[in-house]
XYZ file of C-alpha atoms in Angstrom:
373
model
C -15.871 -16.256 2.820
C -15.848 -18.195 6.095
C -19.060 -16.447 7.164
C -20.798 -17.478 3.931
C -19.532 -21.035 4.362
C -20.943 -21.153 7.883
C -24.313 -19.899 6.670
C -24.483 -22.593 3.992
C -23.508 -25.255 6.524
C -26.305 -24.101 8.822
C -28.796 -24.127 5.943
C -27.633 -27.611 5.007
C -28.076 -28.930 8.545
C -31.576 -27.474 8.749
C -32.498 -28.855 5.318
C -31.231 -32.390 5.885
C -32.495 -32.630 9.468
C -35.971 -31.302 8.746
C -36.250 -33.564 5.699
C -35.487 -36.653 7.771
C -38.021 -35.739 10.443
C -40.733 -34.914 7.881
C -40.294 -38.274 6.117
C -40.350 -40.232 9.369
C -43.488 -38.393 10.517
C -45.224 -39.121 7.205
C -44.182 -42.797 7.374
C -45.669 -43.130 10.884
C -48.828 -41.366 9.748
C -49.182 -43.631 6.705
C -48.567 -46.776 8.768
C -51.491 -45.775 10.991
C -53.843 -45.701 7.963
C -54.127 -49.272 6.608
C -56.491 -48.435 3.755
C -54.555 -45.507 2.303
C -53.036 -45.863 -1.215
C -54.087 -49.505 -1.512
C -51.352 -51.960 -2.436
C -48.808 -49.126 -2.803
C -48.971 -48.288 0.902
C -46.022 -50.486 1.966
C -43.895 -49.253 -0.954
C -44.580 -45.625 -0.009
C -43.713 -46.307 3.633
C -40.446 -47.890 2.473
C -39.707 -44.903 0.231
C -40.320 -42.513 3.132
C -38.086 -44.485 5.502
C -35.271 -44.779 2.931
C -35.561 -41.058 2.155
C -35.329 -40.331 5.894
C -32.185 -42.512 6.090
C -30.743 -40.609 3.123
C -31.466 -37.298 4.864
C -29.922 -38.476 8.164
C -26.859 -39.702 6.254
C -26.466 -36.335 4.561
C -26.787 -34.627 7.953
C -24.343 -36.834 9.881
C -21.775 -37.915 7.279
C -22.118 -35.061 4.808
C -23.978 -35.021 1.483
C -20.809 -35.843 -0.496
C -19.767 -38.857 1.603
C -19.738 -42.286 -0.118
C -22.370 -43.595 2.303
C -24.619 -40.658 1.311
C -24.191 -41.562 -2.357
C -25.162 -45.162 -1.533
C -28.238 -43.935 0.350
C -29.080 -41.683 -2.600
C -29.137 -44.658 -4.975
C -31.263 -46.715 -2.576
C -33.623 -43.762 -2.252
C -34.073 -43.572 -6.024
C -34.702 -47.302 -6.269
C -37.324 -47.106 -3.521
C -39.012 -44.221 -5.356
C -39.119 -46.190 -8.602
C -40.644 -49.186 -6.822
C -43.234 -46.945 -5.153
C -44.211 -45.410 -8.516
C -44.552 -48.904 -9.992
C -46.820 -49.968 -7.128
C -48.926 -46.831 -7.538
C -49.821 -48.046 -11.043
C -51.569 -50.971 -9.348
C -54.111 -48.764 -7.550
C -56.536 -49.011 -10.488
C -55.173 -52.238 -12.000
C -52.943 -50.620 -14.611
C -49.958 -52.731 -13.547
C -51.382 -55.467 -15.796
C -51.202 -53.220 -18.862
C -47.773 -51.673 -18.372
C -46.289 -52.993 -21.606
C -45.477 -49.477 -22.823
C -44.149 -48.194 -19.496
C -42.241 -51.259 -18.254
C -39.290 -50.824 -20.693
C -38.846 -47.244 -19.474
C -38.996 -48.395 -15.856
C -36.414 -51.119 -16.476
C -34.159 -48.678 -18.322
C -34.279 -46.189 -15.449
C -33.560 -48.946 -12.918
C -30.630 -50.093 -15.070
C -29.205 -46.541 -15.116
C -29.453 -46.366 -11.330
C -27.761 -49.764 -10.960
C -24.931 -48.558 -13.218
C -24.510 -45.534 -10.997
C -24.557 -47.773 -7.928
C -21.883 -50.014 -9.480
C -19.582 -47.019 -10.001
C -19.423 -46.222 -6.280
C -16.895 -48.961 -5.322
C -14.912 -48.164 -8.459
C -14.591 -44.574 -7.292
C -13.500 -45.632 -3.810
C -10.903 -48.129 -5.054
C -9.474 -46.128 -7.947
C -9.440 -42.767 -6.118
C -9.411 -40.863 -9.414
C -7.627 -37.541 -9.645
C -7.293 -34.899 -12.296
C -8.892 -35.736 -15.633
C -10.153 -39.114 -14.391
C -11.918 -37.444 -11.456
C -13.645 -34.980 -13.784
C -14.697 -37.796 -16.111
C -16.154 -39.793 -13.208
C -18.026 -36.744 -11.909
C -19.545 -35.956 -15.310
C -20.502 -39.606 -15.907
C -22.287 -39.972 -12.573
C -23.974 -36.594 -12.996
C -25.159 -37.601 -16.461
C -26.603 -40.819 -15.006
C -28.490 -38.756 -12.432
C -29.877 -36.488 -15.166
C -31.080 -39.525 -17.123
C -32.667 -41.013 -14.014
C -34.496 -37.781 -13.148
C -35.765 -37.472 -16.723
C -37.003 -41.071 -16.750
C -38.628 -40.618 -13.343
C -40.547 -37.557 -14.548
C -41.779 -39.507 -17.580
C -43.008 -42.302 -15.304
C -44.847 -39.841 -13.066
C -46.442 -38.237 -16.116
C -47.719 -41.623 -17.319
C -48.869 -42.509 -13.804
C -51.023 -39.417 -13.370
C -52.224 -38.749 -16.927
C -53.235 -42.389 -17.517
C -55.484 -42.615 -14.470
C -59.198 -41.957 -14.334
C -60.718 -38.964 -12.603
C -61.230 -40.786 -9.291
C -57.743 -42.279 -9.419
C -56.187 -38.877 -10.005
C -57.719 -37.637 -6.769
C -55.770 -40.342 -4.925
C -52.578 -39.935 -6.955
C -52.441 -36.127 -6.908
C -50.184 -35.658 -3.896
C -47.816 -38.638 -4.401
C -47.415 -37.694 -8.072
C -46.726 -34.080 -7.117
C -44.149 -35.208 -4.533
C -42.253 -37.396 -7.014
C -42.493 -34.788 -9.792
C -41.150 -32.067 -7.502
C -38.215 -34.180 -6.301
C -37.147 -35.491 -9.694
C -37.714 -32.055 -11.228
C -35.446 -30.516 -8.614
C -32.819 -33.220 -9.210
C -32.992 -32.645 -12.960
C -32.266 -28.936 -12.568
C -29.691 -29.466 -9.835
C -27.601 -32.025 -11.717
C -27.955 -30.236 -15.043
C -26.432 -27.131 -13.487
C -23.775 -29.292 -11.793
C -22.910 -30.893 -15.131
C -22.572 -27.505 -16.831
C -20.590 -25.623 -14.189
C -18.732 -28.592 -12.667
C -19.889 -27.908 -9.094
C -22.744 -29.104 -6.932
C -24.731 -27.072 -4.402
C -25.634 -30.028 -2.213
C -26.799 -28.102 0.845
C -30.241 -27.362 -0.599
C -30.845 -30.977 -1.690
C -31.901 -31.748 1.849
C -35.075 -29.743 1.311
C -36.133 -32.489 -1.118
C -36.800 -34.854 1.782
C -38.769 -32.120 3.554
C -40.944 -31.528 0.488
C -41.447 -35.284 -0.014
C -42.594 -35.841 3.557
C -44.832 -32.765 3.647
C -46.580 -33.489 0.345
C -47.283 -37.110 1.216
C -48.414 -35.970 4.656
C -50.873 -33.554 3.036
C -52.171 -36.428 0.913
C -52.965 -38.362 4.097
C -55.200 -35.616 5.496
C -58.870 -36.492 5.334
C -60.487 -34.531 2.547
C -57.149 -33.866 0.849
C -58.674 -34.927 -2.463
C -60.624 -31.664 -2.427
C -57.515 -29.538 -1.845
C -56.310 -27.845 -4.997
C -53.405 -25.613 -5.854
C -54.836 -22.857 -8.035
C -52.168 -20.259 -8.799
C -53.309 -17.021 -10.368
C -52.783 -16.460 -14.059
C -50.316 -13.688 -13.362
C -48.187 -16.092 -11.300
C -48.363 -18.743 -14.030
C -47.387 -16.272 -16.759
C -44.469 -14.977 -14.706
C -43.342 -18.507 -13.793
C -43.522 -19.612 -17.425
C -41.500 -16.575 -18.467
C -38.850 -17.418 -15.857
C -38.763 -21.043 -17.051
C -38.300 -19.935 -20.655
C -35.519 -17.555 -19.655
C -33.894 -20.349 -17.629
C -34.091 -22.755 -20.568
C -32.626 -20.072 -22.807
C -29.720 -19.547 -20.405
C -29.059 -23.302 -20.183
C -28.958 -23.560 -23.980
C -26.627 -20.561 -24.080
C -24.261 -22.173 -21.547
C -24.248 -25.495 -23.437
C -23.454 -23.832 -26.777
C -20.845 -21.572 -25.180
C -19.112 -24.601 -23.641
C -19.194 -26.380 -26.982
C -17.657 -23.325 -28.638
C -14.978 -23.258 -25.968
C -14.151 -26.867 -26.773
C -14.375 -26.619 -30.580
C -13.040 -23.108 -31.114
C -9.621 -23.691 -29.568
C -7.654 -20.556 -30.550
C -10.806 -18.566 -31.333
C -12.607 -19.476 -28.115
C -13.020 -15.952 -26.726
C -14.015 -14.441 -30.084
C -16.578 -17.166 -30.820
C -18.121 -16.981 -27.354
C -18.331 -13.184 -27.477
C -19.964 -13.276 -30.913
C -22.453 -15.940 -29.871
C -23.425 -14.172 -26.635
C -23.892 -10.902 -28.538
C -26.125 -12.489 -31.182
C -28.107 -14.430 -28.578
C -28.648 -11.301 -26.467
C -29.918 -9.374 -29.501
C -32.267 -12.240 -30.411
C -33.614 -12.363 -26.856
C -34.188 -8.589 -26.827
C -36.056 -8.752 -30.145
C -38.307 -11.581 -28.966
C -38.933 -10.019 -25.536
C -39.896 -6.693 -27.093
C -42.458 -8.287 -29.410
C -46.037 -7.761 -28.222
C -47.150 -10.530 -30.551
C -44.766 -13.061 -28.964
C -45.902 -12.138 -25.463
C -49.555 -12.389 -26.501
C -48.882 -15.807 -28.058
C -47.334 -16.986 -24.785
C -50.338 -15.829 -22.767
C -52.801 -17.509 -25.146
C -50.806 -20.756 -25.157
C -50.616 -20.889 -21.362
C -54.301 -20.078 -20.984
C -55.203 -22.791 -23.490
C -53.172 -25.593 -21.943
C -53.011 -24.744 -18.218
C -56.446 -23.358 -17.399
C -59.951 -24.696 -17.765
C -61.313 -21.288 -18.835
C -59.714 -18.891 -21.242
C -60.128 -15.867 -18.972
C -59.989 -15.165 -15.268
C -63.520 -13.811 -15.323
C -63.418 -12.207 -11.884
C -60.227 -10.298 -12.662
C -61.445 -9.316 -16.139
C -64.776 -8.061 -14.763
C -63.051 -5.976 -12.087
C -60.692 -4.483 -14.660
C -63.618 -3.759 -16.999
C -65.597 -1.961 -14.303
C -62.557 0.038 -13.189
C -61.962 1.247 -16.743
C -65.613 2.119 -17.326
C -65.994 3.944 -13.993
C -62.905 6.090 -14.432
C -64.761 9.255 -15.429
C -64.053 12.926 -14.826
C -62.936 15.991 -16.730
C -59.352 14.739 -17.068
C -60.352 11.245 -18.261
C -61.259 9.924 -21.703
C -64.934 10.105 -22.737
C -67.190 7.109 -22.157
C -67.158 5.743 -25.780
C -63.350 5.692 -25.744
C -63.323 3.950 -22.354
C -65.686 1.307 -23.765
C -63.194 0.536 -26.535
C -60.282 0.431 -24.123
C -62.133 -1.851 -21.669
C -62.889 -4.411 -24.395
C -59.431 -4.093 -25.954
C -57.777 -4.845 -22.615
C -59.521 -8.230 -22.484
C -58.289 -9.263 -25.929
C -54.839 -7.600 -25.708
C -55.761 -5.412 -28.682
C -53.592 -2.317 -29.264
C -56.542 -0.160 -30.424
C -60.103 -0.183 -31.688
C -63.132 1.681 -32.964
C -66.712 1.876 -31.693
C -69.656 1.722 -34.093
C -73.099 2.670 -32.768
C -76.515 2.349 -34.422
C -78.118 5.485 -35.876
C -81.842 6.278 -36.152
C -82.314 4.057 -39.210
C -80.381 1.131 -37.753
C -77.192 1.648 -39.732
C -73.853 1.768 -37.905
C -71.657 4.849 -37.824
C -68.349 5.661 -36.172
C -68.828 6.908 -32.607
C -65.260 6.886 -31.291
C -61.786 5.491 -31.803
C -58.908 4.622 -29.486
C -55.257 4.387 -30.580
C -56.268 3.691 -34.177
C -55.906 6.967 -36.081
C -55.055 5.388 -39.429
C -58.251 3.417 -40.054
C -60.623 5.025 -42.559
C -64.301 4.631 -41.675
C -66.991 5.960 -44.046
C -69.940 7.948 -42.711
C -72.122 4.865 -43.180
C -69.923 2.128 -41.774
C -72.476 -0.680 -42.061
C -76.042 -0.497 -43.419
C -78.941 -1.815 -41.442
């Protein structure tokens, strides 16, 4: 146990220290570029410096120290101000009537969390009061991360094409940090513990992403993950969401079931596991997921290079032990459309179509003259 604790302490020191250095380096780099990010430049420099202070505080005093919690709140406030100033790059700060209430609400939540810090220090809660304080502060952090992600979404999606080129890396930095916080504090709220060592990597990611955005020509840099990676990532996200829902319902059953807690939880987990197995085994559900992701995440429906290579591999796989060419034609086309089987109709001498081959479709009845000319 002591060895594992030492490893986590070392990881924490590396995470918090590297995050502080990355943010300071990005702040110096941004200060040397007066025309970068327009009127939001000073706000971003402030956010980087405050994030570096937060990282140094977590390194020197510990991530759970009261001064680290104070620095965490100041960091969030500096991020919110930087996002607000980024709206002004294309003049949208004058038309923020729909976004300003959300921004004020998120700032209010952070101020409430900041106001609870002296209360915690003075009251020194123990037992049930300590658990209540932990859950309240964690819930505030979840609300703040959710509101921050909504602001980033409005910031990026509401900008024009040229503005998005400028906002890509700052928006990605804020979305990554608040997304990480959302997952981190949600898990902390559910299990009652916090893995704070890895939070230091947030400062490292923030500094690196903003540093990439300062590179000349960074507007042409794009992150284009393959479709296989996106499908696998989406599957992992769905499984993670499913597990979170399971934990929430199981905790509610533990609270509401009282004497029947174990029986209710066992029954729920059994039913949920069966439902997950049924859905995961459904080819139609998996095909629906692939189509949905391709429709909303990619500009083109197919990865044409990969589909062409797969098509040629299937067609070229000849030999005495392989399927005949007409059957390989069906299989090559069926692979593109995720079809379980198919038939091939070819024109005869008079132009009518007749059955030439079939693949994994033995039940279909095709007359001798399938289609007249």
